PDB file of C-alpha atoms in Angstrom:
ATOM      1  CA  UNK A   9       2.357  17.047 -10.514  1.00 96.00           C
ATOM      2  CA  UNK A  10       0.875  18.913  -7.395  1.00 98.00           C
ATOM      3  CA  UNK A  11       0.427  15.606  -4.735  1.00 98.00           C
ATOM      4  CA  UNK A  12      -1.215  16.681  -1.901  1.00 98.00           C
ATOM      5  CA  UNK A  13       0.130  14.437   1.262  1.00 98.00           C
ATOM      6  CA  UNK A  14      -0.667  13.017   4.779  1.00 97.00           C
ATOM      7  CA  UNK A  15       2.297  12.186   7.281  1.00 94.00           C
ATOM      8  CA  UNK A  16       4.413  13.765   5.234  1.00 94.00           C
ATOM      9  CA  UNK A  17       6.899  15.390   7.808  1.00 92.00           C
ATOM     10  CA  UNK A  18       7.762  12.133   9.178  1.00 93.00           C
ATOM     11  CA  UNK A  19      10.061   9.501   8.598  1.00 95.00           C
ATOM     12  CA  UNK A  20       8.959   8.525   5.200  1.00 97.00           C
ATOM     13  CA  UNK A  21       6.922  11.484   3.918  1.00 96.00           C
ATOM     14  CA  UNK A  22      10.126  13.925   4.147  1.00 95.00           C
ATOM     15  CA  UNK A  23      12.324  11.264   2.378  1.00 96.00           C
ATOM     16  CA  UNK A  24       9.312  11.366  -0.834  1.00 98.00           C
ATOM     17  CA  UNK A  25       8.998  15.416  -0.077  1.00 97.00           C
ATOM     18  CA  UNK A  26      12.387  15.304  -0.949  1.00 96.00           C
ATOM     19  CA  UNK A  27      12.342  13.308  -3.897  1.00 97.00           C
ATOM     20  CA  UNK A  28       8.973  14.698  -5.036  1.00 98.00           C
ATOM     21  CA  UNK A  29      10.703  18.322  -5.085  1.00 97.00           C
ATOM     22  CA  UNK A  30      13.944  17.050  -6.672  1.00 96.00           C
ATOM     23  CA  UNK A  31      11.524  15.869 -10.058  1.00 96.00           C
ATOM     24  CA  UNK A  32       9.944  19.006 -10.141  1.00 97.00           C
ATOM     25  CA  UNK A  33       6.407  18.384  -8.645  1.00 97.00           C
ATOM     26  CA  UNK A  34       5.068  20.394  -5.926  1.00 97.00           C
ATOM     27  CA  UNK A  35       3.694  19.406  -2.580  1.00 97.00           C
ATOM     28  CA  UNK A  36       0.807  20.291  -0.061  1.00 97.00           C
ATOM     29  CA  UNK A  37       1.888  19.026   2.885  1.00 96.00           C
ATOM     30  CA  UNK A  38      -0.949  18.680   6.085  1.00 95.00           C
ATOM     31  CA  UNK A  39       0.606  18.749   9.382  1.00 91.00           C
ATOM     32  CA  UNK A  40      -0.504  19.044  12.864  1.00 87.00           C
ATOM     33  CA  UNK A  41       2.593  20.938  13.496  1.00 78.00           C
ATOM     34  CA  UNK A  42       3.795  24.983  12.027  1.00 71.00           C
ATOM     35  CA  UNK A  43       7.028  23.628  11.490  1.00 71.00           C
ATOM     36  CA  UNK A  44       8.057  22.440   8.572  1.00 74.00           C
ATOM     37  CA  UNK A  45      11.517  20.810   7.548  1.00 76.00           C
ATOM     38  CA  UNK A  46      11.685  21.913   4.023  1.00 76.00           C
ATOM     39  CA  UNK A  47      13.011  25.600   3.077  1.00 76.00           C
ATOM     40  CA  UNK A  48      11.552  24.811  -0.866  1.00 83.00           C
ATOM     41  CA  UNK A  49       9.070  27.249  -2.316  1.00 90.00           C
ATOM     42  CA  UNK A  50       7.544  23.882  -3.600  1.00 94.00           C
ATOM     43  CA  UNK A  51       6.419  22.518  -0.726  1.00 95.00           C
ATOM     44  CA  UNK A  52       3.446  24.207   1.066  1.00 94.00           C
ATOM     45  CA  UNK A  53       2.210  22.924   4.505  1.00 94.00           C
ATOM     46  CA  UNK A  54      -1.581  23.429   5.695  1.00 95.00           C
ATOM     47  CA  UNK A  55      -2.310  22.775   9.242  1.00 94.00           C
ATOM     48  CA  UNK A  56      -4.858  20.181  10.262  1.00 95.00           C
ATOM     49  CA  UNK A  57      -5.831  17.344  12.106  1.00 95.00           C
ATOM     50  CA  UNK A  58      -6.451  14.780   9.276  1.00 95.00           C
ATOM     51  CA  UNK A  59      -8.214  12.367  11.545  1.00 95.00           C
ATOM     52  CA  UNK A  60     -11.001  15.017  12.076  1.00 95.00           C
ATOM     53  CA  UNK A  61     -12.684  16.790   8.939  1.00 96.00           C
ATOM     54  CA  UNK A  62     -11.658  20.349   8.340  1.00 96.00           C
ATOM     55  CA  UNK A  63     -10.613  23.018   6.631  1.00 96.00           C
ATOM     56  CA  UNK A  64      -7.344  21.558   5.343  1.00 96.00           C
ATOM     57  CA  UNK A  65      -9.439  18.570   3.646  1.00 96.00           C
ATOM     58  CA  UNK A  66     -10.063  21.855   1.116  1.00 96.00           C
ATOM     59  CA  UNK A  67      -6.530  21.830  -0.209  1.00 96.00           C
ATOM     60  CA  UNK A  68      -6.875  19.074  -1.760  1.00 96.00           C
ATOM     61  CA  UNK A  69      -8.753  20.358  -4.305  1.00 93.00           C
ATOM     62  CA  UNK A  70      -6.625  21.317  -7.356  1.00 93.00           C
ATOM     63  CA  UNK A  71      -4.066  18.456  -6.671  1.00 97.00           C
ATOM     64  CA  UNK A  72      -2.787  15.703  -9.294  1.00 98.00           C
ATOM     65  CA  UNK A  73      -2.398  12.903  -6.643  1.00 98.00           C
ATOM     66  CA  UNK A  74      -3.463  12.043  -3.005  1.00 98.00           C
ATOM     67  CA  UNK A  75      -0.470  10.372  -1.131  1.00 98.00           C
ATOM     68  CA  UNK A  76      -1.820   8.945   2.407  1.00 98.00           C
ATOM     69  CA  UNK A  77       1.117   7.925   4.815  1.00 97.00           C
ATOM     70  CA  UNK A  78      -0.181   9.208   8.318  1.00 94.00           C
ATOM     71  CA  UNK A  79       0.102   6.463  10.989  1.00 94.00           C
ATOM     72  CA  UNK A  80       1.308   6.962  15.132  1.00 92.00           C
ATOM     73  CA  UNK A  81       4.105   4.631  14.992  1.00 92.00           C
ATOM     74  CA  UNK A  82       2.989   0.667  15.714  1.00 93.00           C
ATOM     75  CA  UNK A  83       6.000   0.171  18.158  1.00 89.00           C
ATOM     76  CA  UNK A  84       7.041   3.105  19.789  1.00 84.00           C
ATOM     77  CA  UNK A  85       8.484   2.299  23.465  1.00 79.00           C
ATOM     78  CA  UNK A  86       7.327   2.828  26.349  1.00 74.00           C
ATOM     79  CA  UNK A  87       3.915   3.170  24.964  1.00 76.00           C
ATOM     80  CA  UNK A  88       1.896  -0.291  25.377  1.00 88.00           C
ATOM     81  CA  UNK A  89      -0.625  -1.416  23.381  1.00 93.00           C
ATOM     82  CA  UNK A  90      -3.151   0.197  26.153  1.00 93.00           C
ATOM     83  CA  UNK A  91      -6.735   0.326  24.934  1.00 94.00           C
ATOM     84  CA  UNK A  92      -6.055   3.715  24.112  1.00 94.00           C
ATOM     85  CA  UNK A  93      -3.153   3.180  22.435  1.00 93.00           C
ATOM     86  CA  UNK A  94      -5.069   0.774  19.520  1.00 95.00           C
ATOM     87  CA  UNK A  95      -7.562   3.639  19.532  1.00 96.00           C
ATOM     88  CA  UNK A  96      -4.805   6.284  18.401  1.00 95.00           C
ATOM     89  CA  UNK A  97      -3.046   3.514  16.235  1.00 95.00           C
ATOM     90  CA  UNK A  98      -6.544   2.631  14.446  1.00 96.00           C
ATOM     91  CA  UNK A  99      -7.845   6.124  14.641  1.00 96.00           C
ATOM     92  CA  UNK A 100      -4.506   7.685  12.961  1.00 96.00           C
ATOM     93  CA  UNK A 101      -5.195   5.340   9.962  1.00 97.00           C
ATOM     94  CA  UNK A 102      -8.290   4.284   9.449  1.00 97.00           C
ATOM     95  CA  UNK A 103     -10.027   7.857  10.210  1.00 97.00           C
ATOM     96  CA  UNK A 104      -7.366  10.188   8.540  1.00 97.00           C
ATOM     97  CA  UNK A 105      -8.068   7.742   5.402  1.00 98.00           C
ATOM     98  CA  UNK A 106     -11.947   8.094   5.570  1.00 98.00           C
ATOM     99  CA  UNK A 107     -11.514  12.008   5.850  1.00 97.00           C
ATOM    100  CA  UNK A 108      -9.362  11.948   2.591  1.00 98.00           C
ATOM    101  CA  UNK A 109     -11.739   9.891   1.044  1.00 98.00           C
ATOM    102  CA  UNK A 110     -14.585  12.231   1.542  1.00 97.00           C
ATOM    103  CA  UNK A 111     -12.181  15.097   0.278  1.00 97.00           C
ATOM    104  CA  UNK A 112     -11.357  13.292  -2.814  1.00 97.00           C
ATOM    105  CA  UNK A 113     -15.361  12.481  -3.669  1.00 96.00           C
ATOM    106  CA  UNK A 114     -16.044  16.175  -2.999  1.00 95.00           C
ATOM    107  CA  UNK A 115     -12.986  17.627  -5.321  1.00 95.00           C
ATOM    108  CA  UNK A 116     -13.949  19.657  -8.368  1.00 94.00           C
ATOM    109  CA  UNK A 117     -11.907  17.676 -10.164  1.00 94.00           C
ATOM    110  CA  UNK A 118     -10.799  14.543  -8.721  1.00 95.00           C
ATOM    111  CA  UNK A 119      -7.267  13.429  -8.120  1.00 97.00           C
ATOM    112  CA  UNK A 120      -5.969  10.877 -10.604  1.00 96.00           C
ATOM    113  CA  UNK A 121      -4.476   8.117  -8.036  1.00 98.00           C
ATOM    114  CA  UNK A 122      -4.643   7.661  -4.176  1.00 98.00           C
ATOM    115  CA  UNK A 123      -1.201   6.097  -3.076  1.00 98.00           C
ATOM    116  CA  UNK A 124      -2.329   4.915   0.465  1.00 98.00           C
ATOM    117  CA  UNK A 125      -0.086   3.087   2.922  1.00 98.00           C
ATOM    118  CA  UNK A 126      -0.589   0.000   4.434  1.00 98.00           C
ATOM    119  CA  UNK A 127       1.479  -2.577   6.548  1.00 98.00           C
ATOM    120  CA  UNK A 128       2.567  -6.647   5.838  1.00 98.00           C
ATOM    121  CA  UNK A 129       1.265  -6.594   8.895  1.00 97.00           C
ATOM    122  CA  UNK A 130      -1.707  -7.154   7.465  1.00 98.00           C
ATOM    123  CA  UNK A 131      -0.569 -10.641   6.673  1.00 98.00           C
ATOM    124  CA  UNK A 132      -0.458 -11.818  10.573  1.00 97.00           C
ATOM    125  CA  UNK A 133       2.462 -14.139  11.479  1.00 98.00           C
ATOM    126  CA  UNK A 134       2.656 -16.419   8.756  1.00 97.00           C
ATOM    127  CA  UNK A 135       5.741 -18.981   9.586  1.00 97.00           C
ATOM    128  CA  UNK A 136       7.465 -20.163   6.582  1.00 98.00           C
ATOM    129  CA  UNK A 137       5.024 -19.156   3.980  1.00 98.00           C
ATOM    130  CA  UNK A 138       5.763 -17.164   0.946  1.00 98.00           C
ATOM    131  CA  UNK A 139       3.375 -13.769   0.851  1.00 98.00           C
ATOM    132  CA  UNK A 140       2.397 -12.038  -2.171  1.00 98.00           C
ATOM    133  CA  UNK A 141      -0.297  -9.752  -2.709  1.00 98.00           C
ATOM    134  CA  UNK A 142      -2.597 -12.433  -3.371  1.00 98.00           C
ATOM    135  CA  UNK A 143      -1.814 -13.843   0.717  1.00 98.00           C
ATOM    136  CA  UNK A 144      -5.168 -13.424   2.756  1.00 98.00           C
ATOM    137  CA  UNK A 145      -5.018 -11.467   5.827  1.00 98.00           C
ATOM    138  CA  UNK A 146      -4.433 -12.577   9.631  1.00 97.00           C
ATOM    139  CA  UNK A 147      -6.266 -11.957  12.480  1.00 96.00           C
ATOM    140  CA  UNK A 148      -4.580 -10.268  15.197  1.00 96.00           C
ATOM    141  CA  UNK A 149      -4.960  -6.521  15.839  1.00 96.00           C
ATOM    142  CA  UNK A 150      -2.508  -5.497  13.703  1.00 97.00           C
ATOM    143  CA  UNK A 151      -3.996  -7.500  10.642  1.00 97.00           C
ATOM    144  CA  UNK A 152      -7.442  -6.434  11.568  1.00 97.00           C
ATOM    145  CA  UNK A 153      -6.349  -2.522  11.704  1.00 97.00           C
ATOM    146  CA  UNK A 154      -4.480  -3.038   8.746  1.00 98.00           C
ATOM    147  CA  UNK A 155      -7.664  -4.287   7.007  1.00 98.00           C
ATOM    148  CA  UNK A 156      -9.966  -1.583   7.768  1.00 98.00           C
ATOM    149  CA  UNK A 157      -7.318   1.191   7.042  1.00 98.00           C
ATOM    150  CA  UNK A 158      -7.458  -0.762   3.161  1.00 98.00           C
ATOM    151  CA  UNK A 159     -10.728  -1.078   3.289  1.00 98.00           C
ATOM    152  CA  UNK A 160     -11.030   2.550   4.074  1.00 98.00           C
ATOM    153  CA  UNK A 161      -8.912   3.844   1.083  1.00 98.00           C
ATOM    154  CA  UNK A 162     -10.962   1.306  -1.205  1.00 98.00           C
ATOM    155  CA  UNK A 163     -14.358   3.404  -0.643  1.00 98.00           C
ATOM    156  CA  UNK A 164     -12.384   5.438  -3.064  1.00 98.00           C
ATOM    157  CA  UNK A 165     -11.967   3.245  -6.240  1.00 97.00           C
ATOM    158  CA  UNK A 166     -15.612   4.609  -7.568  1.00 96.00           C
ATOM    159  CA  UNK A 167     -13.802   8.210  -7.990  1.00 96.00           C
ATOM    160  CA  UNK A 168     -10.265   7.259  -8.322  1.00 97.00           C
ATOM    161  CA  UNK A 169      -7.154   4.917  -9.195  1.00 98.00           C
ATOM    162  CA  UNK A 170      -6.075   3.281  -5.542  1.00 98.00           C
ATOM    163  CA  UNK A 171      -3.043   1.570  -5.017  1.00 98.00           C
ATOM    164  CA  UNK A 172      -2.420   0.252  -1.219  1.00 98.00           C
ATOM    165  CA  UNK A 173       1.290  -0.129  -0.084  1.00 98.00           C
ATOM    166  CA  UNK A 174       2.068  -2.487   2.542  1.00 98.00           C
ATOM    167  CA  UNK A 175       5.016  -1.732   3.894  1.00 98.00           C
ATOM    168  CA  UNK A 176       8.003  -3.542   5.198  1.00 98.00           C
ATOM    169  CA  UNK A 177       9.907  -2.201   8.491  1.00 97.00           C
ATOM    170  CA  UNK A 178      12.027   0.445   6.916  1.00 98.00           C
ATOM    171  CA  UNK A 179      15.514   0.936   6.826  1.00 98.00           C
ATOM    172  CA  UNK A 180      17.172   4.549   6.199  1.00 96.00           C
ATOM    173  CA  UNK A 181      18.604   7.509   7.909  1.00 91.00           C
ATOM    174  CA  UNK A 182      16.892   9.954  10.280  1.00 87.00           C
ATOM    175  CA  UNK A 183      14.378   7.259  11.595  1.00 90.00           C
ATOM    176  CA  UNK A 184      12.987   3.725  10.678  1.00 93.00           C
ATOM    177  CA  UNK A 185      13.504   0.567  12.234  1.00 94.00           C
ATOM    178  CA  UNK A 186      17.587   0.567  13.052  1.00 94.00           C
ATOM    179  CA  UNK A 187      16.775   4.035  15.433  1.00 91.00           C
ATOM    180  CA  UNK A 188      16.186   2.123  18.254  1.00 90.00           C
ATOM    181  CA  UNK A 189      18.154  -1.114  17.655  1.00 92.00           C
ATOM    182  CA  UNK A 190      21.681   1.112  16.672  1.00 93.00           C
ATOM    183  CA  UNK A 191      22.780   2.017  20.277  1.00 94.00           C
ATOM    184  CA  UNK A 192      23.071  -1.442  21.677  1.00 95.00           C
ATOM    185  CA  UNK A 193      24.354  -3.344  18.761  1.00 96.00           C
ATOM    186  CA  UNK A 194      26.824  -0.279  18.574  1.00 95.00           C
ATOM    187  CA  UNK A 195      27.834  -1.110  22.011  1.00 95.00           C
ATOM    188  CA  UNK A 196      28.398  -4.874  21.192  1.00 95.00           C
ATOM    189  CA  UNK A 197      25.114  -5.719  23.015  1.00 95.00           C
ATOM    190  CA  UNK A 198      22.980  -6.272  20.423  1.00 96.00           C
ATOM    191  CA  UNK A 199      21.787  -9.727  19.306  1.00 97.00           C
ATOM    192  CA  UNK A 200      18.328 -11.902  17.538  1.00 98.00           C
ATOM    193  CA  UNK A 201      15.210 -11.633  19.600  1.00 97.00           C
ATOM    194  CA  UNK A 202      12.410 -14.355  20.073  1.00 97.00           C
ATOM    195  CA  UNK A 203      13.756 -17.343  18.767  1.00 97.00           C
ATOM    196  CA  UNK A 204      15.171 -15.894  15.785  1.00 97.00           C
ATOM    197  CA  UNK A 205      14.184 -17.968  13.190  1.00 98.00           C
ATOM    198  CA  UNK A 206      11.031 -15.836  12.517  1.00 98.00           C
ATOM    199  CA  UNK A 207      11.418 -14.591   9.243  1.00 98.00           C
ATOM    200  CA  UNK A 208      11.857 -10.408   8.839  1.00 98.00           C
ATOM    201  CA  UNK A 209      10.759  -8.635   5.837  1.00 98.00           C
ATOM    202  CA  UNK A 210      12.886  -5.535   5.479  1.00 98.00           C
ATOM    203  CA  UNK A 211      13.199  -2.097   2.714  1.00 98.00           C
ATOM    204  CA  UNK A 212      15.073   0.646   2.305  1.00 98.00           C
ATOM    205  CA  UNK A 213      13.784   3.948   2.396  1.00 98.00           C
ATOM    206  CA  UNK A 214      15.077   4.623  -1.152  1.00 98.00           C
ATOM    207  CA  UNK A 215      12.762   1.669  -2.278  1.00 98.00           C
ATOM    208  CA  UNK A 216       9.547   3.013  -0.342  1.00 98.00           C
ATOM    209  CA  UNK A 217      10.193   6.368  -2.260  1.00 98.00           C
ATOM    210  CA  UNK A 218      10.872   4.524  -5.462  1.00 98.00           C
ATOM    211  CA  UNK A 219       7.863   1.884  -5.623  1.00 98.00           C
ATOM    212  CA  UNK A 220       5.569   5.223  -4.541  1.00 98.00           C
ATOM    213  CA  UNK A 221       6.930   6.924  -7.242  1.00 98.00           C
ATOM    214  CA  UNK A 222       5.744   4.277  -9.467  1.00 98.00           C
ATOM    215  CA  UNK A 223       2.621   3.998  -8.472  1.00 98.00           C
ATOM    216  CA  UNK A 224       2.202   7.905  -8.847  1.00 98.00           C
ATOM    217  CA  UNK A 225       3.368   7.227 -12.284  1.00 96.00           C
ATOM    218  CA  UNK A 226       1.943   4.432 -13.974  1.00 95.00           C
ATOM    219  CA  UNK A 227      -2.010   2.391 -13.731  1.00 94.00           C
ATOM    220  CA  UNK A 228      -1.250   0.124 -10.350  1.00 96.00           C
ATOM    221  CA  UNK A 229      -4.751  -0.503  -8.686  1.00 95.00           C
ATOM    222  CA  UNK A 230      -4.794  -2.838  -5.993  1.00 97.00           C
ATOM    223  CA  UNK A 231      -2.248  -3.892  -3.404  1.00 98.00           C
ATOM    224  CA  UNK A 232       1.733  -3.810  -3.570  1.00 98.00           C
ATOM    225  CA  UNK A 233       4.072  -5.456  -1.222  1.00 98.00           C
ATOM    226  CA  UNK A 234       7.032  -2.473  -0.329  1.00 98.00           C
ATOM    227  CA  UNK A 235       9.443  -5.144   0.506  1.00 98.00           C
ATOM    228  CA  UNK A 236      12.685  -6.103  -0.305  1.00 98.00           C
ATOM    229  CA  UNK A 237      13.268  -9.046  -2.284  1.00 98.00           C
ATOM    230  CA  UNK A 238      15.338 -11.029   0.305  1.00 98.00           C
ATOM    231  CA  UNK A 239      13.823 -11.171   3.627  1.00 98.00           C
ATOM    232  CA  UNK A 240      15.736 -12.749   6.223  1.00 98.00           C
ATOM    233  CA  UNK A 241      15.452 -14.515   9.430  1.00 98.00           C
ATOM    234  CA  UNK A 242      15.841 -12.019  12.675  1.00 98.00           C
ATOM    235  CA  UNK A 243      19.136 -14.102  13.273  1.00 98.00           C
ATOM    236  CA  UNK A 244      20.307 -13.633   9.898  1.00 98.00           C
ATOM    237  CA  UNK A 245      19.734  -9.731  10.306  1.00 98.00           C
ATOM    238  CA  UNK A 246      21.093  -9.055  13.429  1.00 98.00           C
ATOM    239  CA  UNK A 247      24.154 -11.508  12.589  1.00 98.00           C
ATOM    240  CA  UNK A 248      24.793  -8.979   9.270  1.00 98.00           C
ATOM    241  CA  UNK A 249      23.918  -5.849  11.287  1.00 97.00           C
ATOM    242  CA  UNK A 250      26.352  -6.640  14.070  1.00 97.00           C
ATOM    243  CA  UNK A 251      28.908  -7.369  11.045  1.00 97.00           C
ATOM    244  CA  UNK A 252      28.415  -4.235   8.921  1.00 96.00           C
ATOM    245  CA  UNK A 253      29.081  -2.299  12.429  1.00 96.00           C
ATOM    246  CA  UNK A 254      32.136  -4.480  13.183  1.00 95.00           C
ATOM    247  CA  UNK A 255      30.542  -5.564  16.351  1.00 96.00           C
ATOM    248  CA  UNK A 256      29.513  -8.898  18.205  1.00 96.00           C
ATOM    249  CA  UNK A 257      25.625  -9.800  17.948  1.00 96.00           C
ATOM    250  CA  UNK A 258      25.290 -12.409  20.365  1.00 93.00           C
ATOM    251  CA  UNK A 259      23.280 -10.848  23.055  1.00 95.00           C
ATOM    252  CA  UNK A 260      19.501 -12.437  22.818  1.00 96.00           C
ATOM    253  CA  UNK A 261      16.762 -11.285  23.972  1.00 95.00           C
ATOM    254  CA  UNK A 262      14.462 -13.542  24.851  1.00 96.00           C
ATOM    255  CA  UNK A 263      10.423 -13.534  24.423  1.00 96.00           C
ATOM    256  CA  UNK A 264       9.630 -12.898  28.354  1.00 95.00           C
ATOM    257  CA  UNK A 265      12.071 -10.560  28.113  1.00 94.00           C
ATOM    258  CA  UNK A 266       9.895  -8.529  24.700  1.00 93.00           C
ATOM    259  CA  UNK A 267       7.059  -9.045  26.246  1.00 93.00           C
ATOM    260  CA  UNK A 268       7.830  -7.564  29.523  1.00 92.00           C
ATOM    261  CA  UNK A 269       8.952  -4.377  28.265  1.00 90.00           C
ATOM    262  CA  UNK A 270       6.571  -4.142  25.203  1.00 92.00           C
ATOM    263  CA  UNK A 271       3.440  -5.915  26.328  1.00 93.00           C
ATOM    264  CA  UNK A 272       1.034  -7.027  23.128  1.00 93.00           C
ATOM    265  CA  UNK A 273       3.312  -5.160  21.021  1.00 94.00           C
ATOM    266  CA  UNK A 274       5.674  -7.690  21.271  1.00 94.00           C
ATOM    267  CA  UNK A 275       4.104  -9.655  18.578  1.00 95.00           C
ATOM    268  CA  UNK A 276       5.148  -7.311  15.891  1.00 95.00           C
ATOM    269  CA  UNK A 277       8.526  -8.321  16.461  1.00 95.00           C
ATOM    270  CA  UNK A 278       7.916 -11.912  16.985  1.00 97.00           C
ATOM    271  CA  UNK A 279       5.823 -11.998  13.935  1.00 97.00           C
ATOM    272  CA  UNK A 280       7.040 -14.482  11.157  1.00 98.00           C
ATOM    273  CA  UNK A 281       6.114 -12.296   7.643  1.00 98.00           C
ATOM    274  CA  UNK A 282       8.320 -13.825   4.414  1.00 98.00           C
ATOM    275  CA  UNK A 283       6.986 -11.255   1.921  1.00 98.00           C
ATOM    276  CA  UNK A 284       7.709 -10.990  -1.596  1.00 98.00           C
ATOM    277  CA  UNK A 285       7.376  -8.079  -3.994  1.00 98.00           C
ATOM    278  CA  UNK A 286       5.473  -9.633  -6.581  1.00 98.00           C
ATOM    279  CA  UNK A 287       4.023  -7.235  -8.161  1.00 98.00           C
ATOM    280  CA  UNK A 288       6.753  -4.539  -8.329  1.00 98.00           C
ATOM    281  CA  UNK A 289       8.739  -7.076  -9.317  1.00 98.00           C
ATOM    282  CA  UNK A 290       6.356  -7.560 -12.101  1.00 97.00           C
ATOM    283  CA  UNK A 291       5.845  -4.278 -13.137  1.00 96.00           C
ATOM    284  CA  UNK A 292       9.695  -4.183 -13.258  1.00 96.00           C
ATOM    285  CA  UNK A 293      10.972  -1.824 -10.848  1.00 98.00           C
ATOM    286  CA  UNK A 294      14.416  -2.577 -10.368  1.00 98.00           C
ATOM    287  CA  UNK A 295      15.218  -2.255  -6.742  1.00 98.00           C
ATOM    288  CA  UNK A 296      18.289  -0.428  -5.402  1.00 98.00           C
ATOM    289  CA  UNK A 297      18.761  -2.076  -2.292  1.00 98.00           C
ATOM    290  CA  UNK A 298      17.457  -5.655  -2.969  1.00 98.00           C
ATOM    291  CA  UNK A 299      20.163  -7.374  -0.049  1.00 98.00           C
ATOM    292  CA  UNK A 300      20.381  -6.664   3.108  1.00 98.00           C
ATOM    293  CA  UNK A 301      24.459  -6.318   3.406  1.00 98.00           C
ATOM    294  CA  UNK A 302      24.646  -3.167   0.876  1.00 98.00           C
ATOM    295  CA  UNK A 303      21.716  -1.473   2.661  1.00 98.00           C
ATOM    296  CA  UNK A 304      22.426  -1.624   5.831  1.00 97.00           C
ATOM    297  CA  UNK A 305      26.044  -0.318   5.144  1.00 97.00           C
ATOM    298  CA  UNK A 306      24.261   2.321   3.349  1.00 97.00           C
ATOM    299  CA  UNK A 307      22.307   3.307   6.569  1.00 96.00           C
ATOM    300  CA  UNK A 308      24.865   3.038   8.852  1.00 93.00           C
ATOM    301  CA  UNK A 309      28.025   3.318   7.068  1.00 80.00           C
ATOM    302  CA  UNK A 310      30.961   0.761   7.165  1.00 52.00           C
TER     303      UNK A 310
END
């Protein structure tokens, strides 16, 4: 296939590049930036702003599959949710999926499937409640952004197939969720934040690539839940973190403490999301890293 990509030089999109290539598909790549990570001859990079129509929206024409991963991250310290800050998180999402959107309805020949990310944030904080894809959405910013930026990729379903991926935090090298948590649980100061018994939804990057994959690959309209099979409490994790490092993981960090340094941001981490796969599991994928022990050892070694 030629798949034609958004946010695909960061964390994620160069782990599918990567596995894209490796199959034998090709990739158009649109980047703010002229550098590109990959030395392949079968990845080609446009230049673009895909939150603003353009020129690059035109190489998407001739392309097999739309994959839509662009997003500034959600938590990204120091930055505060500042006003401006939901603008660029909302903007990155919801308006880079609008401009694809109009891309794919003015192709010459459409695009057979638009993979387009999503978050379980879209769930809200949910306490002890089982989510599927069937789970209605919350109401707090996150939920609300997460919404629209679905809502945007579902103007497309009168042109094309569109399956919506809401994603777990991810884990896997180069980036995800364990870059900023590694140093201080390295250093024996790690620990549970909130109260811990909010339950954390977790997936490997190998799983994100595979369940994409599969939706490239076979008829899955609708939503799918990228989430490991097992979520845990944020005790539980940081207990089996500080464990597959060798290290003690006693050092907690309290709410105030979150919320001082992260402001409304906080709540992504004090969020309570038990998510469930249900449909992948369905469909059958088998996941590689369904427990949390084996893939964090995988991240960050034994």
């Amino acid at each position: 296939m030629r798949v034609f990509l958004t946010g695909g030089t960061g964390f994620i999109g160069r782990h599918l590049v990567a596995a894209l290539v490796e199959r034998g598909d090709r990739c158009v790549v649109v980047s703010r930036g002229t550098s590109t990570p990959w030395s392949s001859d079968a990845v080609e990079l446009v230049r673009g702003d895909p939150t603003r129509s353009g020129p690059w929206q035109q190489a998407l024409h001739g392309c097999d599959a739309v994959v839509n991963l662009a997003g500034v991250l959600i938590v990204d310290p120091p930055h505060r949710w500042s006003d401006q800050r939901k603008i660029e998180i909302r903007r990155s999402r919801a308006e880079t999926t609008r401009c694809i959107v109009d891309a794919l309805r003015e192709a010459p020949k459409t695009p057979r499937v638009l993979v387009s990310m999503s978050a379980i944030g879209y769930y809200g904080s949910r306490g002890d409640r089982l989510l599927d894809e069937t789970a209605p959405p919350g109401s707090d910013f996150l939920a609300r952004v997460c919404v629209e930026w679905e809502e945007a990729a579902r103007a497309a379903e009168n042109v094309t197939r569109v399956t919506i991926m809401r994603g777990a935090p991810v884990l896997g090298h180069g980036g995800g969720v364990l870059a900023p948590m590694l140093t201080p649980f390295r250093l024996g100061v790690g620990g549970p934040w909130g109260p811990g018994t909010q339950w954390w939804s977790w997936v490997h990057i190998a799983d994100v690539v595979g369940v994409i994959l599969l939706a490239l690959d076979r008829e899955i309209p609708g939503a799918v839940n990228v989430a490991a099979p097992t979520p845990v409490t944020v005790t539980e994790f940081a207990k089996t973190l500080g464990e597959v490092l060798h290290r003690p993981a006693f050092a907690h960090m309290p709410e105030f403490a979150l919320r001082i340094g992260l402001g409304e941001a906080a709540d992504v981490l004090l969020a309570s999301q038990r998510v469930v796969p249900r449909r992948a599991l369905d469909l059958g994928y088998a996941f590689r890293f369904a427990e949390l022990r084996p893939a964090l050892a995988d991240v960050v070694g034994s």
